[in-house]
Amino acid sequence: MSLPSKFCRKSPLELFNDPTKPYINVCAPMVRYSKLPFRELVRGYNVDLAYTPMILAKEFKNSSVARDFDFSTSPTDSPLIIQFASNSPVELAKAAELVFGYVDGIDLNCGCPQKWALNEGIGAHLMDKPELVKDMIRTIKGSGVNLPFSIKIRIHNDMRKTLSFTKNAESVGVDFIAIHGRTRRQKSTSPIDLDTIRLCKESLQIPVIANGNVFSLEDANILCENTKVDGVMAARGILKNPALFAGYESTPWECVDRFIKLSLGLGTTHYIFHHHLMYMFEDFMSNAERKTFNTLTSIPAIVDYLGEHYGLQVG
């Protein structure tokens, strides 16, 4: 892992008690995409809390190579939640021990709907394993990892089943819950279930974060107004426009420029660098430009292209 010396961290729980904010702005855990350069970027655009990508606890625990690839942080990357995918209380606790002092909270992924995750018994598969989830919460809360622990879930078709799941998690000490308002079988174009999110918020004593269909600051405000949640989380929307929580309707050039410089300074892969920029330029590039941009096979080629066509200056 690319870690600095241990440093002073900020508790995510303090964010929920800020009387000056109606809700907190959250950058979602996104496989591959919510790595350090992107987190540093969005923190400059009113993001209060950021998550790492989903990380497999077993591989993280067993492999230094996996740790180096999956996780890095910095003194300004706080408050930070690391999200693990696991179905083993022991493996989850051991993975959490490795990052103690470098993150501000641990999250258990109970929402990934991808087929491979379901086959592995992780992600949204855990929505049908409430007792196992309770065991994992108990194990973390009873360990020496004295950090806030959260879960990120998807909903069931039956509102009562979702409520029971969240109440069970609350009963064994989970500190807050993020709710994606779709079932694991629903597509990203489906509307989110505001009623279930609202019911959970009304019924729980812990903070609740809502996730789904947030592509603008107005979307975030409406989601909070309709559910009365404590936080609003963006995923696809913040990939396309990292400045959305700052009220920008589309990605400003300064945001693109800063992302490039952060990525070059902190390190990234061509794949991640390229895809982030493809999302940010989605509304600006013509089809012909996009086809050309998609053929660029190295970071230097991308930087040269943006310098020639958009005036990017690096160095």
mmCIF file of C-alpha atoms in Angstrom:
data_model
loop_
_atom_site.group_PDB
_atom_site.id
_atom_site.type_symbol
_atom_site.label_atom_id
_atom_site.label_comp_id
_atom_site.label_asym_id
_atom_site.label_seq_id
_atom_site.Cartn_x
_atom_site.Cartn_y
_atom_site.Cartn_z
ATOM 1 C CA MET A 1 0.000 0.000 0.000
ATOM 2 C CA SER A 2 1.220 3.500 -0.791
ATOM 3 C CA LEU A 3 0.775 4.975 2.653
ATOM 4 C CA PRO A 4 2.215 8.023 4.364
ATOM 5 C CA SER A 5 2.978 7.911 8.054
ATOM 6 C CA LYS A 6 -0.147 7.684 10.145
ATOM 7 C CA PHE A 7 -1.773 11.068 10.435
ATOM 8 C CA CYS A 8 -4.698 12.834 12.039
ATOM 9 C CA ARG A 9 -7.971 11.664 10.531
ATOM 10 C CA LYS A 10 -11.487 13.133 10.538
ATOM 11 C CA SER A 11 -14.448 11.129 11.773
ATOM 12 C CA PRO A 12 -17.283 10.743 9.248
ATOM 13 C CA LEU A 13 -19.749 10.667 12.137
ATOM 14 C CA GLU A 14 -18.955 14.309 12.913
ATOM 15 C CA LEU A 15 -20.182 15.269 9.444
ATOM 16 C CA PHE A 16 -23.697 14.131 10.249
ATOM 17 C CA ASN A 17 -23.818 16.499 13.223
ATOM 18 C CA ASP A 18 -22.964 19.651 11.276
ATOM 19 C CA PRO A 19 -25.938 22.017 11.792
ATOM 20 C CA THR A 20 -24.888 24.180 8.829
ATOM 21 C CA LYS A 21 -25.536 21.443 6.253
ATOM 22 C CA PRO A 22 -28.946 19.962 5.401
ATOM 23 C CA TYR A 23 -27.163 16.804 4.207
ATOM 24 C CA ILE A 24 -23.637 15.651 3.439
ATOM 25 C CA ASN A 25 -22.331 15.133 -0.091
ATOM 26 C CA VAL A 26 -20.842 11.699 -0.711
ATOM 27 C CA CYS A 27 -18.708 10.240 -3.499
ATOM 28 C CA ALA A 28 -19.772 6.619 -3.920
ATOM 29 C CA PRO A 29 -17.529 3.562 -3.910
ATOM 30 C CA MET A 30 -17.025 2.711 -7.581
ATOM 31 C CA VAL A 31 -15.099 -0.312 -8.812
ATOM 32 C CA ARG A 32 -11.817 1.001 -10.277
ATOM 33 C CA TYR A 33 -12.926 4.628 -10.414
ATOM 34 C CA SER A 34 -13.010 6.129 -6.915
ATOM 35 C CA LYS A 35 -9.249 5.962 -6.417
ATOM 36 C CA LEU A 36 -7.061 8.613 -4.800
ATOM 37 C CA PRO A 37 -6.692 11.132 -7.699
ATOM 38 C CA PHE A 38 -10.453 11.203 -8.264
ATOM 39 C CA ARG A 39 -11.193 11.480 -4.538
ATOM 40 C CA GLU A 40 -8.761 14.385 -4.215
ATOM 41 C CA LEU A 41 -10.456 16.021 -7.197
ATOM 42 C CA VAL A 42 -14.037 15.823 -5.925
ATOM 43 C CA ARG A 43 -13.082 16.976 -2.443
ATOM 44 C CA GLY A 44 -12.351 20.303 -4.116
ATOM 45 C CA TYR A 45 -15.949 20.441 -5.349
ATOM 46 C CA ASN A 46 -17.909 20.167 -2.094
ATOM 47 C CA VAL A 47 -17.670 16.423 -1.503
ATOM 48 C CA ASP A 48 -17.716 15.869 2.257
ATOM 49 C CA LEU A 49 -17.130 12.114 2.394
ATOM 50 C CA ALA A 50 -15.481 9.760 -0.105
ATOM 51 C CA TYR A 51 -15.264 5.985 -0.426
ATOM 52 C CA THR A 52 -12.571 3.831 -1.954
ATOM 53 C CA PRO A 53 -13.546 1.436 -4.736
ATOM 54 C CA MET A 54 -14.921 -1.903 -3.604
ATOM 55 C CA ILE A 55 -11.962 -4.021 -2.462
ATOM 56 C CA LEU A 56 -12.035 -7.794 -1.991
ATOM 57 C CA ALA A 57 -11.128 -8.356 1.666
ATOM 58 C CA LYS A 58 -9.638 -11.820 1.124
ATOM 59 C CA GLU A 59 -7.221 -10.709 -1.610
ATOM 60 C CA PHE A 60 -6.375 -7.520 0.280
ATOM 61 C CA LYS A 61 -5.529 -9.537 3.385
ATOM 62 C CA ASN A 62 -3.465 -12.135 1.532
ATOM 63 C CA SER A 63 -1.576 -10.149 -1.093
ATOM 64 C CA SER A 64 0.731 -7.148 -0.769
ATOM 65 C CA VAL A 65 0.411 -6.738 -4.543
ATOM 66 C CA ALA A 66 -3.352 -6.387 -4.189
ATOM 67 C CA ARG A 67 -2.912 -3.905 -1.351
ATOM 68 C CA ASP A 68 -0.500 -1.770 -3.366
ATOM 69 C CA PHE A 69 -2.812 -1.765 -6.381
ATOM 70 C CA ASP A 70 -6.107 -1.277 -4.565
ATOM 71 C CA PHE A 71 -5.353 1.292 -1.897
ATOM 72 C CA SER A 72 -3.475 4.542 -1.474
ATOM 73 C CA THR A 73 -4.258 7.663 0.506
ATOM 74 C CA SER A 74 -2.803 10.990 1.560
ATOM 75 C CA PRO A 75 -3.018 13.445 4.480
ATOM 76 C CA THR A 76 -5.749 15.404 2.664
ATOM 77 C CA ASP A 77 -7.784 12.322 1.697
ATOM 78 C CA SER A 78 -10.099 12.469 4.699
ATOM 79 C CA PRO A 79 -12.667 11.599 5.843
ATOM 80 C CA LEU A 80 -12.323 8.348 3.915
ATOM 81 C CA ILE A 81 -14.326 5.120 4.035
ATOM 82 C CA ILE A 82 -12.715 1.946 2.725
ATOM 83 C CA GLN A 83 -15.261 -0.454 1.277
ATOM 84 C CA PHE A 84 -14.632 -4.182 1.523
ATOM 85 C CA ALA A 85 -16.503 -7.033 -0.120
ATOM 86 C CA SER A 86 -16.502 -10.158 2.002
ATOM 87 C CA ASN A 87 -18.628 -12.989 3.368
ATOM 88 C CA SER A 88 -16.221 -13.900 6.170
ATOM 89 C CA PRO A 89 -16.178 -12.061 9.501
ATOM 90 C CA VAL A 90 -12.570 -13.139 10.128
ATOM 91 C CA GLU A 91 -11.251 -12.080 6.717
ATOM 92 C CA LEU A 92 -13.083 -8.773 6.949
ATOM 93 C CA ALA A 93 -11.607 -8.037 10.382
ATOM 94 C CA LYS A 94 -8.080 -8.921 9.280
ATOM 95 C CA ALA A 95 -8.363 -6.698 6.213
ATOM 96 C CA ALA A 96 -9.685 -3.870 8.376
ATOM 97 C CA GLU A 97 -6.739 -4.207 10.761
ATOM 98 C CA LEU A 98 -4.327 -3.546 7.887
ATOM 99 C CA VAL A 99 -5.775 -0.088 7.199
ATOM 100 C CA PHE A 100 -6.407 1.018 10.766
ATOM 101 C CA GLY A 101 -4.977 4.512 11.162
ATOM 102 C CA TYR A 102 -5.158 5.275 7.446
ATOM 103 C CA VAL A 103 -8.926 5.437 6.934
ATOM 104 C CA ASP A 104 -11.811 6.929 8.873
ATOM 105 C CA GLY A 105 -14.322 4.124 8.538
ATOM 106 C CA ILE A 106 -14.975 0.628 7.201
ATOM 107 C CA ASP A 107 -17.876 -0.254 4.908
ATOM 108 C CA LEU A 108 -19.243 -3.654 3.948
ATOM 109 C CA ASN A 109 -20.549 -3.943 0.401
ATOM 110 C CA CYS A 110 -24.020 -5.496 0.463
ATOM 111 C CA GLY A 111 -25.112 -4.063 -2.851
ATOM 112 C CA CYS A 112 -22.895 -5.052 -5.786
ATOM 113 C CA PRO A 113 -25.314 -6.711 -8.260
ATOM 114 C CA GLN A 114 -22.734 -8.076 -10.691
ATOM 115 C CA LYS A 115 -23.100 -11.767 -11.465
ATOM 116 C CA TRP A 116 -19.545 -12.674 -10.447
ATOM 117 C CA ALA A 117 -20.081 -11.074 -7.022
ATOM 118 C CA LEU A 118 -23.348 -12.944 -6.483
ATOM 119 C CA ASN A 119 -21.626 -16.210 -7.481
ATOM 120 C CA GLU A 120 -18.884 -15.491 -4.919
ATOM 121 C CA GLY A 121 -21.469 -14.936 -2.191
ATOM 122 C CA ILE A 122 -20.593 -11.263 -1.728
ATOM 123 C CA GLY A 123 -22.168 -7.923 -2.590
ATOM 124 C CA ALA A 124 -25.951 -8.011 -3.020
ATOM 125 C CA HIS A 125 -25.938 -11.739 -2.189
ATOM 126 C CA LEU A 126 -25.605 -10.632 1.441
ATOM 127 C CA MET A 127 -29.038 -9.003 1.337
ATOM 128 C CA ASP A 128 -30.395 -12.537 1.759
ATOM 129 C CA LYS A 129 -27.945 -13.284 4.603
ATOM 130 C CA PRO A 130 -28.928 -10.898 7.418
ATOM 131 C CA GLU A 131 -27.492 -13.115 10.168
ATOM 132 C CA LEU A 132 -24.112 -13.307 8.420
ATOM 133 C CA VAL A 133 -24.089 -9.533 8.037
ATOM 134 C CA LYS A 134 -24.864 -9.186 11.735
ATOM 135 C CA ASP A 135 -21.943 -11.504 12.538
ATOM 136 C CA MET A 136 -19.603 -9.370 10.437
ATOM 137 C CA ILE A 137 -20.776 -6.188 12.125
ATOM 138 C CA ARG A 138 -20.344 -7.749 15.572
ATOM 139 C CA THR A 139 -16.860 -8.977 14.682
ATOM 140 C CA ILE A 140 -15.675 -5.568 13.497
ATOM 141 C CA LYS A 141 -17.297 -3.721 16.405
ATOM 142 C CA GLY A 142 -15.734 -6.162 18.860
ATOM 143 C CA SER A 143 -12.263 -5.988 17.342
ATOM 144 C CA GLY A 144 -9.458 -3.531 17.969
ATOM 145 C CA VAL A 145 -10.440 -1.607 14.837
ATOM 146 C CA ASN A 146 -12.059 1.304 16.609
ATOM 147 C CA LEU A 147 -13.589 2.942 13.547
ATOM 148 C CA PRO A 148 -17.132 3.717 12.402
ATOM 149 C CA PHE A 149 -18.595 0.766 10.526
ATOM 150 C CA SER A 150 -21.224 1.120 7.802
ATOM 151 C CA ILE A 151 -22.953 -1.000 5.197
ATOM 152 C CA LYS A 152 -24.054 -0.077 1.690
ATOM 153 C CA ILE A 153 -27.118 -1.999 0.570
ATOM 154 C CA ARG A 154 -29.641 -2.433 -2.205
ATOM 155 C CA ILE A 155 -33.308 -2.801 -1.432
ATOM 156 C CA HIS A 156 -35.631 -5.796 -1.612
ATOM 157 C CA ASN A 157 -38.866 -5.825 -3.578
ATOM 158 C CA ASP A 158 -40.607 -6.122 -0.225
ATOM 159 C CA MET A 159 -40.212 -2.879 1.713
ATOM 160 C CA ARG A 160 -40.644 -4.716 5.001
ATOM 161 C CA LYS A 161 -37.726 -7.019 4.243
ATOM 162 C CA THR A 162 -35.434 -4.058 3.598
ATOM 163 C CA LEU A 163 -36.527 -2.401 6.818
ATOM 164 C CA SER A 164 -35.945 -5.614 8.780
ATOM 165 C CA PHE A 165 -32.456 -5.915 7.288
ATOM 166 C CA THR A 166 -31.503 -2.377 8.266
ATOM 167 C CA LYS A 167 -33.029 -2.675 11.746
ATOM 168 C CA ASN A 168 -31.060 -5.880 12.339
ATOM 169 C CA ALA A 169 -27.845 -4.124 11.316
ATOM 170 C CA GLU A 170 -28.621 -1.202 13.604
ATOM 171 C CA SER A 171 -29.311 -3.559 16.519
ATOM 172 C CA VAL A 172 -25.733 -4.883 16.494
ATOM 173 C CA GLY A 173 -24.008 -1.537 16.209
ATOM 174 C CA VAL A 174 -23.654 -0.460 12.591
ATOM 175 C CA ASP A 175 -22.978 3.292 12.654
ATOM 176 C CA PHE A 176 -24.683 4.380 9.418
ATOM 177 C CA ILE A 177 -26.202 2.885 6.284
ATOM 178 C CA ALA A 178 -26.105 3.882 2.616
ATOM 179 C CA ILE A 179 -29.119 2.714 0.610
ATOM 180 C CA HIS A 180 -29.159 2.327 -3.157
ATOM 181 C CA GLY A 181 -32.845 2.612 -4.002
ATOM 182 C CA ARG A 182 -32.979 -0.249 -6.523
ATOM 183 C CA THR A 183 -33.079 -4.015 -6.224
ATOM 184 C CA ARG A 184 -30.159 -6.063 -7.460
ATOM 185 C CA ARG A 185 -32.112 -6.997 -10.607
ATOM 186 C CA GLN A 186 -33.132 -3.485 -11.597
ATOM 187 C CA LYS A 187 -31.202 -1.633 -14.276
ATOM 188 C CA SER A 188 -29.577 1.739 -13.667
ATOM 189 C CA THR A 189 -32.308 3.367 -15.764
ATOM 190 C CA SER A 190 -35.039 2.224 -13.370
ATOM 191 C CA PRO A 191 -36.510 4.800 -10.973
ATOM 192 C CA ILE A 192 -35.366 4.546 -7.394
ATOM 193 C CA ASP A 193 -37.715 3.587 -4.566
ATOM 194 C CA LEU A 194 -38.023 6.762 -2.523
ATOM 195 C CA ASP A 195 -40.644 5.250 -0.219
ATOM 196 C CA THR A 196 -38.348 2.486 1.021
ATOM 197 C CA ILE A 197 -35.479 4.892 1.631
ATOM 198 C CA ARG A 198 -37.824 7.260 3.488
ATOM 199 C CA LEU A 199 -39.231 4.449 5.629
ATOM 200 C CA CYS A 200 -35.760 3.301 6.640
ATOM 201 C CA LYS A 201 -34.743 6.848 7.535
ATOM 202 C CA GLU A 202 -37.896 7.341 9.616
ATOM 203 C CA SER A 203 -37.427 4.011 11.403
ATOM 204 C CA LEU A 204 -33.697 4.082 12.175
ATOM 205 C CA GLN A 205 -31.847 6.094 14.801
ATOM 206 C CA ILE A 206 -28.570 6.082 12.838
ATOM 207 C CA PRO A 207 -27.706 8.281 9.826
ATOM 208 C CA VAL A 208 -28.899 7.163 6.397
ATOM 209 C CA ILE A 209 -27.340 8.067 3.032
ATOM 210 C CA ALA A 210 -29.428 7.791 -0.148
ATOM 211 C CA ASN A 211 -27.946 6.702 -3.485
ATOM 212 C CA GLY A 212 -29.427 6.670 -6.978
ATOM 213 C CA ASN A 213 -30.107 8.973 -9.950
ATOM 214 C CA VAL A 214 -28.062 11.933 -8.696
ATOM 215 C CA PHE A 215 -26.752 13.791 -11.752
ATOM 216 C CA SER A 216 -26.979 17.369 -10.501
ATOM 217 C CA LEU A 217 -27.126 19.402 -7.320
ATOM 218 C CA GLU A 218 -30.862 19.810 -7.924
ATOM 219 C CA ASP A 219 -31.240 16.009 -8.052
ATOM 220 C CA ALA A 220 -29.415 15.763 -4.720
ATOM 221 C CA ASN A 221 -31.628 18.416 -3.140
ATOM 222 C CA ILE A 222 -34.809 16.729 -4.378
ATOM 223 C CA LEU A 223 -33.655 13.306 -3.158
ATOM 224 C CA CYS A 224 -32.958 14.696 0.291
ATOM 225 C CA GLU A 225 -36.267 16.592 0.404
ATOM 226 C CA ASN A 226 -38.220 13.455 -0.537
ATOM 227 C CA THR A 227 -36.510 11.100 1.896
ATOM 228 C CA LYS A 228 -35.185 13.339 4.718
ATOM 229 C CA VAL A 229 -31.884 11.457 4.667
ATOM 230 C CA ASP A 230 -28.636 12.647 6.244
ATOM 231 C CA GLY A 231 -26.501 12.300 3.127
ATOM 232 C CA VAL A 232 -26.755 11.983 -0.648
ATOM 233 C CA MET A 233 -24.364 9.769 -2.607
ATOM 234 C CA ALA A 234 -23.495 10.124 -6.302
ATOM 235 C CA ALA A 235 -21.854 7.523 -8.544
ATOM 236 C CA ARG A 236 -22.520 7.720 -12.303
ATOM 237 C CA GLY A 237 -23.405 11.399 -12.003
ATOM 238 C CA ILE A 238 -20.152 12.354 -10.309
ATOM 239 C CA LEU A 239 -18.134 10.350 -12.830
ATOM 240 C CA LYS A 240 -19.669 12.426 -15.605
ATOM 241 C CA ASN A 241 -19.479 15.697 -13.684
ATOM 242 C CA PRO A 242 -17.095 15.646 -10.700
ATOM 243 C CA ALA A 243 -18.181 19.218 -9.857
ATOM 244 C CA LEU A 244 -21.902 18.468 -9.542
ATOM 245 C CA PHE A 245 -22.054 19.017 -5.759
ATOM 246 C CA ALA A 246 -20.563 22.481 -6.322
ATOM 247 C CA GLY A 247 -23.539 23.345 -8.522
ATOM 248 C CA TYR A 248 -21.932 23.002 -11.949
ATOM 249 C CA GLU A 249 -24.319 21.722 -14.596
ATOM 250 C CA SER A 250 -21.473 20.133 -16.557
ATOM 251 C CA THR A 251 -17.797 19.454 -15.989
ATOM 252 C CA PRO A 252 -15.802 22.721 -16.056
ATOM 253 C CA TRP A 253 -12.450 22.692 -17.852
ATOM 254 C CA GLU A 254 -10.653 23.567 -14.613
ATOM 255 C CA CYS A 255 -11.942 20.267 -13.219
ATOM 256 C CA VAL A 256 -10.565 18.286 -16.168
ATOM 257 C CA ASP A 257 -7.252 20.115 -15.901
ATOM 258 C CA ARG A 258 -6.990 19.418 -12.175
ATOM 259 C CA PHE A 259 -7.873 15.751 -12.606
ATOM 260 C CA ILE A 260 -5.116 15.305 -15.181
ATOM 261 C CA LYS A 261 -2.518 16.944 -12.950
ATOM 262 C CA LEU A 262 -3.611 14.989 -9.885
ATOM 263 C CA SER A 263 -3.489 11.723 -11.834
ATOM 264 C CA LEU A 264 -0.034 12.439 -13.231
ATOM 265 C CA GLY A 265 1.235 13.470 -9.816
ATOM 266 C CA LEU A 266 -0.303 10.681 -7.733
ATOM 267 C CA GLY A 267 -0.166 7.914 -10.322
ATOM 268 C CA THR A 268 -2.799 6.084 -12.304
ATOM 269 C CA THR A 269 -3.241 3.505 -15.035
ATOM 270 C CA HIS A 270 -4.029 4.275 -18.651
ATOM 271 C CA TYR A 271 -7.361 2.475 -18.393
ATOM 272 C CA ILE A 272 -8.620 4.486 -15.415
ATOM 273 C CA PHE A 273 -7.217 7.792 -16.694
ATOM 274 C CA HIS A 274 -8.762 7.281 -20.135
ATOM 275 C CA HIS A 275 -12.168 6.210 -18.861
ATOM 276 C CA HIS A 276 -12.490 9.077 -16.384
ATOM 277 C CA LEU A 277 -11.828 11.553 -19.179
ATOM 278 C CA MET A 278 -14.262 9.770 -21.493
ATOM 279 C CA TYR A 279 -16.982 10.271 -18.870
ATOM 280 C CA MET A 280 -16.077 13.933 -18.318
ATOM 281 C CA PHE A 281 -15.998 14.730 -22.059
ATOM 282 C CA GLU A 282 -19.199 12.825 -22.849
ATOM 283 C CA ASP A 283 -21.255 15.956 -23.510
ATOM 284 C CA PHE A 284 -18.526 17.933 -25.229
ATOM 285 C CA MET A 285 -16.919 15.684 -27.813
ATOM 286 C CA SER A 286 -18.482 15.025 -31.175
ATOM 287 C CA ASN A 287 -18.885 11.409 -32.262
ATOM 288 C CA ALA A 288 -15.867 11.785 -34.547
ATOM 289 C CA GLU A 289 -13.743 13.224 -31.731
ATOM 290 C CA ARG A 290 -14.861 10.496 -29.385
ATOM 291 C CA LYS A 291 -13.840 7.791 -31.838
ATOM 292 C CA THR A 292 -10.383 9.317 -32.139
ATOM 293 C CA PHE A 293 -10.029 9.817 -28.405
ATOM 294 C CA ASN A 294 -11.045 6.214 -27.734
ATOM 295 C CA THR A 295 -8.132 4.946 -29.845
ATOM 296 C CA LEU A 296 -5.460 6.654 -27.703
ATOM 297 C CA THR A 297 -3.464 3.864 -26.072
ATOM 298 C CA SER A 298 -1.198 5.649 -23.583
ATOM 299 C CA ILE A 299 -1.292 8.461 -21.062
ATOM 300 C CA PRO A 300 1.266 10.537 -23.035
ATOM 301 C CA ALA A 301 -0.896 10.173 -26.156
ATOM 302 C CA ILE A 302 -3.935 11.430 -24.250
ATOM 303 C CA VAL A 303 -2.014 14.376 -22.799
ATOM 304 C CA ASP A 304 -0.646 15.278 -26.241
ATOM 305 C CA TYR A 305 -4.123 15.096 -27.789
ATOM 306 C CA LEU A 306 -5.635 17.348 -25.127
ATOM 307 C CA GLY A 307 -2.746 19.760 -25.464
ATOM 308 C CA GLU A 308 -3.250 20.006 -29.221
ATOM 309 C CA HIS A 309 -7.056 20.193 -29.248
ATOM 310 C CA TYR A 310 -7.946 21.736 -25.861
ATOM 311 C CA GLY A 311 -4.886 23.745 -24.892
ATOM 312 C CA LEU A 312 -3.899 21.518 -21.954
ATOM 313 C CA GLN A 313 -0.599 22.596 -20.416
ATOM 314 C CA VAL A 314 1.275 20.147 -18.225
ATOM 315 C CA GLY A 315 4.442 21.006 -16.338
#
